Amino acid sequence: MSTDWQPTLPYESWSATCDTLHAHTQVLGKLAVVMAPPEPQLQHAALRLSARGWETLPLPVQDGSGALVVALDLRTHEAAAEHSDGRVRRVELLPNRPVGEVTADVLDAVRELGSPALEIDPTPQEVPWSVPLDEDHEHATYDPDQVSSYFAAATRAALVLAAFRAPYRGRSTPVNAWWGSFDLAVGLYSGSPADPPANDFIPRNSGDAEQVEVGWWPGDARFGNAAFFAFAYPVREGFGGAALSPEIARWDESLGEYLLEWNDLSSSPDPHALAVEFSRSAFRHACAVCNWDPALPASADGTPPPVV
């Protein structure tokens, strides 16, 4: 077994910590929504996974004094707001500290660093609970060992997604950390607008562009294990149910996605290579079904364009 890809915790065994951490990421996302200049496909709202944890891009402060980055440092287990002039405010992520208290302290830190009138919409999104973030005293479990295990897996997953995305010659996103669904993902675009949706499902591209999304998430109440996933938007007839590579990948009808479970990978000699193989296989299949320019999936495989 690869020592770098240990089996991940099933969601049920760390759900309390997972949900608390998820709620903390939502605070960062809400700050990005309010402070960052709007971008297509909600890119301004996306976070990034860094060497220390989840963080925003540099956000302009209200008083014009510079920019700040707000991060969840999953090594030191702190939330941190850092101004471009060097000022830093830190908030401890303690084992029994409620989300509401952490939220209040993070917002106070951002206000102190140049955004005194800052307000966010504290309503949580894409989660089964509805208590506002700044009033949430239910989610107060934070196990540093469980968070460290999650972060190690998330880092490996982010490297897979970056390797998959790197050669693509069409428009794509960076490896985004999405605070609503608590996943990491890259979006690859065909360059064509999307057809009007045939159902009520509107993904993160807001329904206006054809895309294939490949990502990873640590599991949730619907699906209890960490997995890589892939879906296409708009969904075309024939997309579901294909046999992908590697053979351990499968179609999940209830989720409407292809899945490659982390723990099926962790016992293989080269989990990273298999995860990249899954990403490319899912993308090739989606491009074929969705009638994308054949040069696009070829480029994602690293095939150089023909010399003209």
PDB file of N, CA and C in Angstrom, residues 208-287:
ATOM      1  N   ASP A 208     -24.720  28.527 -17.888  1.00  0.00           N
ATOM      2  CA  ASP A 208     -24.517  29.335 -19.094  1.00  0.00           C
ATOM      3  C   ASP A 208     -23.362  28.860 -19.959  1.00  0.00           C
ATOM      4  N   ALA A 209     -22.694  27.764 -19.613  1.00  0.00           N
ATOM      5  CA  ALA A 209     -21.556  27.303 -20.412  1.00  0.00           C
ATOM      6  C   ALA A 209     -21.423  25.789 -20.296  1.00  0.00           C
ATOM      7  N   GLU A 210     -21.099  25.151 -21.435  1.00  0.00           N
ATOM      8  CA  GLU A 210     -20.841  23.710 -21.404  1.00  0.00           C
ATOM      9  C   GLU A 210     -19.582  23.430 -20.600  1.00  0.00           C
ATOM     10  N   GLN A 211     -19.668  22.430 -19.729  1.00  0.00           N
ATOM     11  CA  GLN A 211     -18.493  22.100 -18.938  1.00  0.00           C
ATOM     12  C   GLN A 211     -18.483  20.638 -18.541  1.00  0.00           C
ATOM     13  N   VAL A 212     -17.297  20.164 -18.240  1.00  0.00           N
ATOM     14  CA  VAL A 212     -17.107  18.896 -17.538  1.00  0.00           C
ATOM     15  C   VAL A 212     -16.373  19.232 -16.254  1.00  0.00           C
ATOM     16  N   GLU A 213     -16.865  18.710 -15.150  1.00  0.00           N
ATOM     17  CA  GLU A 213     -16.232  18.972 -13.861  1.00  0.00           C
ATOM     18  C   GLU A 213     -15.726  17.665 -13.270  1.00  0.00           C
ATOM     19  N   VAL A 214     -14.488  17.701 -12.820  1.00  0.00           N
ATOM     20  CA  VAL A 214     -13.868  16.559 -12.155  1.00  0.00           C
ATOM     21  C   VAL A 214     -13.399  17.041 -10.792  1.00  0.00           C
ATOM     22  N   GLY A 215     -13.675  16.269  -9.765  1.00  0.00           N
ATOM     23  CA  GLY A 215     -13.317  16.728  -8.432  1.00  0.00           C
ATOM     24  C   GLY A 215     -13.189  15.608  -7.429  1.00  0.00           C
ATOM     25  N   TRP A 216     -13.108  16.018  -6.168  1.00  0.00           N
ATOM     26  CA  TRP A 216     -12.954  15.084  -5.047  1.00  0.00           C
ATOM     27  C   TRP A 216     -13.655  15.668  -3.828  1.00  0.00           C
ATOM     28  N   TRP A 217     -14.289  14.815  -3.070  1.00  0.00           N
ATOM     29  CA  TRP A 217     -14.835  15.288  -1.797  1.00  0.00           C
ATOM     30  C   TRP A 217     -14.734  14.180  -0.755  1.00  0.00           C
ATOM     31  N   PRO A 218     -14.774  14.544   0.549  1.00  0.00           N
ATOM     32  CA  PRO A 218     -14.481  13.570   1.602  1.00  0.00           C
ATOM     33  C   PRO A 218     -15.676  12.726   2.007  1.00  0.00           C
ATOM     34  N   GLY A 219     -16.771  12.819   1.267  1.00  0.00           N
ATOM     35  CA  GLY A 219     -17.980  12.101   1.634  1.00  0.00           C
ATOM     36  C   GLY A 219     -18.925  12.985   2.422  1.00  0.00           C
ATOM     37  N   ASP A 220     -20.164  12.550   2.498  1.00  0.00           N
ATOM     38  CA  ASP A 220     -21.176  13.298   3.242  1.00  0.00           C
ATOM     39  C   ASP A 220     -22.260  12.324   3.667  1.00  0.00           C
ATOM     40  N   ALA A 221     -23.384  12.860   4.135  1.00  0.00           N
ATOM     41  CA  ALA A 221     -24.451  11.994   4.633  1.00  0.00           C
ATOM     42  C   ALA A 221     -25.068  11.149   3.523  1.00  0.00           C
ATOM     43  N   ARG A 222     -25.025  11.637   2.268  1.00  0.00           N
ATOM     44  CA  ARG A 222     -25.584  10.870   1.150  1.00  0.00           C
ATOM     45  C   ARG A 222     -24.668   9.745   0.717  1.00  0.00           C
ATOM     46  N   PHE A 223     -23.381   9.998   0.766  1.00  0.00           N
ATOM     47  CA  PHE A 223     -22.380   9.038   0.294  1.00  0.00           C
ATOM     48  C   PHE A 223     -21.227   9.088   1.287  1.00  0.00           C
ATOM     49  N   GLY A 224     -21.048   8.025   2.038  1.00  0.00           N
ATOM     50  CA  GLY A 224     -20.238   8.090   3.240  1.00  0.00           C
ATOM     51  C   GLY A 224     -18.741   7.958   3.090  1.00  0.00           C
ATOM     52  N   ASN A 225     -18.221   7.890   1.863  1.00  0.00           N
ATOM     53  CA  ASN A 225     -16.785   7.683   1.681  1.00  0.00           C
ATOM     54  C   ASN A 225     -16.198   8.726   0.732  1.00  0.00           C
ATOM     55  N   ALA A 226     -14.940   9.034   0.932  1.00  0.00           N
ATOM     56  CA  ALA A 226     -14.246   9.961   0.044  1.00  0.00           C
ATOM     57  C   ALA A 226     -14.147   9.365  -1.361  1.00  0.00           C
ATOM     58  N   ALA A 227     -14.258  10.235  -2.363  1.00  0.00           N
ATOM     59  CA  ALA A 227     -14.220   9.753  -3.744  1.00  0.00           C
ATOM     60  C   ALA A 227     -13.898  10.887  -4.700  1.00  0.00           C
ATOM     61  N   PHE A 228     -13.285  10.545  -5.823  1.00  0.00           N
ATOM     62  CA  PHE A 228     -13.217  11.423  -6.974  1.00  0.00           C
ATOM     63  C   PHE A 228     -14.541  11.299  -7.733  1.00  0.00           C
ATOM     64  N   PHE A 229     -14.943  12.379  -8.404  1.00  0.00           N
ATOM     65  CA  PHE A 229     -16.202  12.359  -9.143  1.00  0.00           C
ATOM     66  C   PHE A 229     -16.029  13.096 -10.464  1.00  0.00           C
ATOM     67  N   ALA A 230     -16.950  12.844 -11.372  1.00  0.00           N
ATOM     68  CA  ALA A 230     -16.955  13.552 -12.657  1.00  0.00           C
ATOM     69  C   ALA A 230     -18.382  13.647 -13.152  1.00  0.00           C
ATOM     70  N   PHE A 231     -18.754  14.838 -13.654  1.00  0.00           N
ATOM     71  CA  PHE A 231     -20.057  15.011 -14.281  1.00  0.00           C
ATOM     72  C   PHE A 231     -19.933  16.000 -15.431  1.00  0.00           C
ATOM     73  N   ALA A 232     -20.932  15.986 -16.297  1.00  0.00           N
ATOM     74  CA  ALA A 232     -20.988  16.901 -17.436  1.00  0.00           C
ATOM     75  C   ALA A 232     -22.230  17.762 -17.318  1.00  0.00           C
ATOM     76  N   TYR A 233     -22.131  19.000 -17.811  1.00  0.00           N
ATOM     77  CA  TYR A 233     -23.285  19.884 -17.882  1.00  0.00           C
ATOM     78  C   TYR A 233     -23.241  20.637 -19.213  1.00  0.00           C
ATOM     79  N   PRO A 234     -24.346  20.643 -19.942  1.00  0.00           N
ATOM     80  CA  PRO A 234     -25.596  19.922 -19.686  1.00  0.00           C
ATOM     81  C   PRO A 234     -25.404  18.412 -19.838  1.00  0.00           C
ATOM     82  N   VAL A 235     -26.230  17.644 -19.165  1.00  0.00           N
ATOM     83  CA  VAL A 235     -26.162  16.191 -19.271  1.00  0.00           C
ATOM     84  C   VAL A 235     -26.771  15.758 -20.595  1.00  0.00           C
ATOM     85  N   ARG A 236     -26.020  14.987 -21.365  1.00  0.00           N
ATOM     86  CA  ARG A 236     -26.503  14.494 -22.651  1.00  0.00           C
ATOM     87  C   ARG A 236     -26.937  13.037 -22.529  1.00  0.00           C
ATOM     88  N   GLU A 237     -27.854  12.645 -23.392  1.00  0.00           N
ATOM     89  CA  GLU A 237     -28.277  11.248 -23.427  1.00  0.00           C
ATOM     90  C   GLU A 237     -27.072  10.356 -23.716  1.00  0.00           C
ATOM     91  N   GLY A 238     -26.932   9.303 -22.940  1.00  0.00           N
ATOM     92  CA  GLY A 238     -25.820   8.380 -23.114  1.00  0.00           C
ATOM     93  C   GLY A 238     -24.634   8.679 -22.225  1.00  0.00           C
ATOM     94  N   PHE A 239     -24.714   9.730 -21.420  1.00  0.00           N
ATOM     95  CA  PHE A 239     -23.576  10.058 -20.562  1.00  0.00           C
ATOM     96  C   PHE A 239     -23.397   9.041 -19.443  1.00  0.00           C
ATOM     97  N   GLY A 240     -24.460   8.645 -18.803  1.00  0.00           N
ATOM     98  CA  GLY A 240     -24.365   7.738 -17.670  1.00  0.00           C
ATOM     99  C   GLY A 240     -24.185   6.295 -18.076  1.00  0.00           C
ATOM    100  N   GLY A 241     -23.572   5.513 -17.194  1.00  0.00           N
ATOM    101  CA  GLY A 241     -23.509   4.070 -17.361  1.00  0.00           C
ATOM    102  C   GLY A 241     -22.376   3.530 -18.198  1.00  0.00           C
ATOM    103  N   ALA A 242     -21.437   4.359 -18.611  1.00  0.00           N
ATOM    104  CA  ALA A 242     -20.322   3.878 -19.425  1.00  0.00           C
ATOM    105  C   ALA A 242     -19.283   3.159 -18.552  1.00  0.00           C
ATOM    106  N   ALA A 243     -18.493   2.331 -19.174  1.00  0.00           N
ATOM    107  CA  ALA A 243     -17.369   1.679 -18.491  1.00  0.00           C
ATOM    108  C   ALA A 243     -16.148   2.574 -18.670  1.00  0.00           C
ATOM    109  N   LEU A 244     -15.634   3.090 -17.565  1.00  0.00           N
ATOM    110  CA  LEU A 244     -14.474   3.969 -17.602  1.00  0.00           C
ATOM    111  C   LEU A 244     -13.241   3.219 -17.154  1.00  0.00           C
ATOM    112  N   SER A 245     -12.116   3.887 -17.262  1.00  0.00           N
ATOM    113  CA  SER A 245     -10.853   3.351 -16.782  1.00  0.00           C
ATOM    114  C   SER A 245     -10.402   4.187 -15.591  1.00  0.00           C
ATOM    115  N   PRO A 246      -9.919   3.528 -14.531  1.00  0.00           N
ATOM    116  CA  PRO A 246      -9.758   2.093 -14.297  1.00  0.00           C
ATOM    117  C   PRO A 246     -11.102   1.400 -14.035  1.00  0.00           C
ATOM    118  N   GLU A 247     -11.079   0.082 -14.011  1.00  0.00           N
ATOM    119  CA  GLU A 247     -12.308  -0.691 -13.883  1.00  0.00           C
ATOM    120  C   GLU A 247     -13.016  -0.469 -12.560  1.00  0.00           C
ATOM    121  N   ILE A 248     -12.292  -0.015 -11.538  1.00  0.00           N
ATOM    122  CA  ILE A 248     -12.924   0.208 -10.239  1.00  0.00           C
ATOM    123  C   ILE A 248     -13.790   1.462 -10.226  1.00  0.00           C
ATOM    124  N   ALA A 249     -13.729   2.286 -11.270  1.00  0.00           N
ATOM    125  CA  ALA A 249     -14.622   3.438 -11.386  1.00  0.00           C
ATOM    126  C   ALA A 249     -16.026   2.957 -11.718  1.00  0.00           C
ATOM    127  N   ARG A 250     -17.030   3.743 -11.313  1.00  0.00           N
ATOM    128  CA  ARG A 250     -18.409   3.323 -11.569  1.00  0.00           C
ATOM    129  C   ARG A 250     -19.321   4.537 -11.696  1.00  0.00           C
ATOM    130  N   TRP A 251     -20.459   4.305 -12.307  1.00  0.00           N
ATOM    131  CA  TRP A 251     -21.498   5.321 -12.427  1.00  0.00           C
ATOM    132  C   TRP A 251     -22.434   5.206 -11.234  1.00  0.00           C
ATOM    133  N   ASP A 252     -22.763   6.325 -10.600  1.00  0.00           N
ATOM    134  CA  ASP A 252     -23.716   6.344  -9.498  1.00  0.00           C
ATOM    135  C   ASP A 252     -24.965   7.076  -9.965  1.00  0.00           C
ATOM    136  N   GLU A 253     -26.033   6.327 -10.141  1.00  0.00           N
ATOM    137  CA  GLU A 253     -27.268   6.887 -10.695  1.00  0.00           C
ATOM    138  C   GLU A 253     -27.873   7.926  -9.762  1.00  0.00           C
ATOM    139  N   SER A 254     -27.805   7.680  -8.461  1.00  0.00           N
ATOM    140  CA  SER A 254     -28.454   8.600  -7.525  1.00  0.00           C
ATOM    141  C   SER A 254     -27.758   9.950  -7.482  1.00  0.00           C
ATOM    142  N   LEU A 255     -26.441   9.968  -7.636  1.00  0.00           N
ATOM    143  CA  LEU A 255     -25.687  11.217  -7.639  1.00  0.00           C
ATOM    144  C   LEU A 255     -25.578  11.829  -9.030  1.00  0.00           C
ATOM    145  N   GLY A 256     -25.766  11.019 -10.069  1.00  0.00           N
ATOM    146  CA  GLY A 256     -25.603  11.503 -11.429  1.00  0.00           C
ATOM    147  C   GLY A 256     -24.158  11.803 -11.770  1.00  0.00           C
ATOM    148  N   GLU A 257     -23.241  11.005 -11.203  1.00  0.00           N
ATOM    149  CA  GLU A 257     -21.810  11.242 -11.380  1.00  0.00           C
ATOM    150  C   GLU A 257     -21.067   9.917 -11.495  1.00  0.00           C
ATOM    151  N   TYR A 258     -19.914   9.971 -12.145  1.00  0.00           N
ATOM    152  CA  TYR A 258     -18.979   8.859 -12.082  1.00  0.00           C
ATOM    153  C   TYR A 258     -18.138   9.006 -10.825  1.00  0.00           C
ATOM    154  N   LEU A 259     -17.852   7.883 -10.185  1.00  0.00           N
ATOM    155  CA  LEU A 259     -17.127   7.892  -8.922  1.00  0.00           C
ATOM    156  C   LEU A 259     -15.929   6.956  -8.986  1.00  0.00           C
ATOM    157  N   LEU A 260     -14.881   7.359  -8.299  1.00  0.00           N
ATOM    158  CA  LEU A 260     -13.729   6.499  -8.044  1.00  0.00           C
ATOM    159  C   LEU A 260     -13.416   6.660  -6.566  1.00  0.00           C
ATOM    160  N   GLU A 261     -13.736   5.638  -5.783  1.00  0.00           N
ATOM    161  CA  GLU A 261     -13.626   5.754  -4.339  1.00  0.00           C
ATOM    162  C   GLU A 261     -12.166   5.736  -3.886  1.00  0.00           C
ATOM    163  N   TRP A 262     -11.874   6.618  -2.946  1.00  0.00           N
ATOM    164  CA  TRP A 262     -10.514   6.788  -2.431  1.00  0.00           C
ATOM    165  C   TRP A 262      -9.953   5.471  -1.889  1.00  0.00           C
ATOM    166  N   ASN A 263     -10.731   4.767  -1.090  1.00  0.00           N
ATOM    167  CA  ASN A 263     -10.200   3.569  -0.440  1.00  0.00           C
ATOM    168  C   ASN A 263      -9.959   2.434  -1.421  1.00  0.00           C
ATOM    169  N   ASP A 264     -10.584   2.472  -2.594  1.00  0.00           N
ATOM    170  CA  ASP A 264     -10.251   1.515  -3.650  1.00  0.00           C
ATOM    171  C   ASP A 264      -8.900   1.838  -4.275  1.00  0.00           C
ATOM    172  N   LEU A 265      -8.529   3.123  -4.235  1.00  0.00           N
ATOM    173  CA  LEU A 265      -7.243   3.549  -4.781  1.00  0.00           C
ATOM    174  C   LEU A 265      -6.084   3.308  -3.821  1.00  0.00           C
ATOM    175  N   SER A 266      -6.353   3.452  -2.528  1.00  0.00           N
ATOM    176  CA  SER A 266      -5.263   3.523  -1.560  1.00  0.00           C
ATOM    177  C   SER A 266      -4.446   2.241  -1.484  1.00  0.00           C
ATOM    178  N   SER A 267      -4.999   1.120  -1.943  1.00  0.00           N
ATOM    179  CA  SER A 267      -4.252  -0.137  -1.909  1.00  0.00           C
ATOM    180  C   SER A 267      -3.508  -0.411  -3.211  1.00  0.00           C
ATOM    181  N   SER A 268      -3.603   0.480  -4.190  1.00  0.00           N
ATOM    182  CA  SER A 268      -2.941   0.251  -5.471  1.00  0.00           C
ATOM    183  C   SER A 268      -1.489   0.733  -5.425  1.00  0.00           C
ATOM    184  N   PRO A 269      -0.636   0.237  -6.327  1.00  0.00           N
ATOM    185  CA  PRO A 269       0.778   0.667  -6.320  1.00  0.00           C
ATOM    186  C   PRO A 269       0.966   2.136  -6.650  1.00  0.00           C
ATOM    187  N   ASP A 270       0.085   2.714  -7.479  1.00  0.00           N
ATOM    188  CA  ASP A 270       0.240   4.111  -7.883  1.00  0.00           C
ATOM    189  C   ASP A 270      -1.127   4.786  -7.904  1.00  0.00           C
ATOM    190  N   PRO A 271      -1.650   5.160  -6.730  1.00  0.00           N
ATOM    191  CA  PRO A 271      -2.982   5.766  -6.677  1.00  0.00           C
ATOM    192  C   PRO A 271      -3.086   7.058  -7.470  1.00  0.00           C
ATOM    193  N   HIS A 272      -2.040   7.879  -7.451  1.00  0.00           N
ATOM    194  CA  HIS A 272      -2.078   9.147  -8.180  1.00  0.00           C
ATOM    195  C   HIS A 272      -2.315   8.895  -9.662  1.00  0.00           C
ATOM    196  N   ALA A 273      -1.583   7.962 -10.242  1.00  0.00           N
ATOM    197  CA  ALA A 273      -1.719   7.684 -11.669  1.00  0.00           C
ATOM    198  C   ALA A 273      -3.122   7.165 -11.996  1.00  0.00           C
ATOM    199  N   LEU A 274      -3.665   6.307 -11.135  1.00  0.00           N
ATOM    200  CA  LEU A 274      -5.002   5.778 -11.390  1.00  0.00           C
ATOM    201  C   LEU A 274      -6.055   6.881 -11.306  1.00  0.00           C
ATOM    202  N   ALA A 275      -5.882   7.801 -10.365  1.00  0.00           N
ATOM    203  CA  ALA A 275      -6.848   8.891 -10.231  1.00  0.00           C
ATOM    204  C   ALA A 275      -6.785   9.825 -11.440  1.00  0.00           C
ATOM    205  N   VAL A 276      -5.598  10.095 -11.958  1.00  0.00           N
ATOM    206  CA  VAL A 276      -5.476  10.898 -13.176  1.00  0.00           C
ATOM    207  C   VAL A 276      -6.093  10.147 -14.356  1.00  0.00           C
ATOM    208  N   GLU A 277      -5.868   8.845 -14.406  1.00  0.00           N
ATOM    209  CA  GLU A 277      -6.453   8.024 -15.470  1.00  0.00           C
ATOM    210  C   GLU A 277      -7.979   8.107 -15.448  1.00  0.00           C
ATOM    211  N   PHE A 278      -8.561   8.032 -14.266  1.00  0.00           N
ATOM    212  CA  PHE A 278     -10.015   8.176 -14.136  1.00  0.00           C
ATOM    213  C   PHE A 278     -10.471   9.535 -14.650  1.00  0.00           C
ATOM    214  N   SER A 279      -9.782  10.592 -14.259  1.00  0.00           N
ATOM    215  CA  SER A 279     -10.160  11.941 -14.674  1.00  0.00           C
ATOM    216  C   SER A 279     -10.151  12.061 -16.189  1.00  0.00           C
ATOM    217  N   ARG A 280      -9.104  11.566 -16.812  1.00  0.00           N
ATOM    218  CA  ARG A 280      -8.995  11.650 -18.262  1.00  0.00           C
ATOM    219  C   ARG A 280     -10.033  10.777 -18.960  1.00  0.00           C
ATOM    220  N   SER A 281     -10.280   9.581 -18.423  1.00  0.00           N
ATOM    221  CA  SER A 281     -11.251   8.686 -19.029  1.00  0.00           C
ATOM    222  C   SER A 281     -12.652   9.287 -18.970  1.00  0.00           C
ATOM    223  N   ALA A 282     -13.013   9.857 -17.813  1.00  0.00           N
ATOM    224  CA  ALA A 282     -14.323  10.488 -17.679  1.00  0.00           C
ATOM    225  C   ALA A 282     -14.447  11.681 -18.616  1.00  0.00           C
ATOM    226  N   PHE A 283     -13.388  12.442 -18.760  1.00  0.00           N
ATOM    227  CA  PHE A 283     -13.427  13.618 -19.627  1.00  0.00           C
ATOM    228  C   PHE A 283     -13.545  13.209 -21.089  1.00  0.00           C
ATOM    229  N   ARG A 284     -12.787  12.196 -21.519  1.00  0.00           N
ATOM    230  CA  ARG A 284     -12.892  11.732 -22.906  1.00  0.00           C
ATOM    231  C   ARG A 284     -14.318  11.276 -23.211  1.00  0.00           C
ATOM    232  N   HIS A 285     -14.890  10.509 -22.280  1.00  0.00           N
ATOM    233  CA  HIS A 285     -16.253  10.016 -22.486  1.00  0.00           C
ATOM    234  C   HIS A 285     -17.236  11.172 -22.581  1.00  0.00           C
ATOM    235  N   ALA A 286     -17.123  12.134 -21.672  1.00  0.00           N
ATOM    236  CA  ALA A 286     -18.041  13.278 -21.686  1.00  0.00           C
ATOM    237  C   ALA A 286     -17.913  14.065 -22.985  1.00  0.00           C
ATOM    238  N   CYS A 287     -16.694  14.274 -23.453  1.00  0.00           N
ATOM    239  CA  CYS A 287     -16.484  15.032 -24.686  1.00  0.00           C
ATOM    240  C   CYS A 287     -17.090  14.313 -25.889  1.00  0.00           C
TER     241      CYS A 287
END
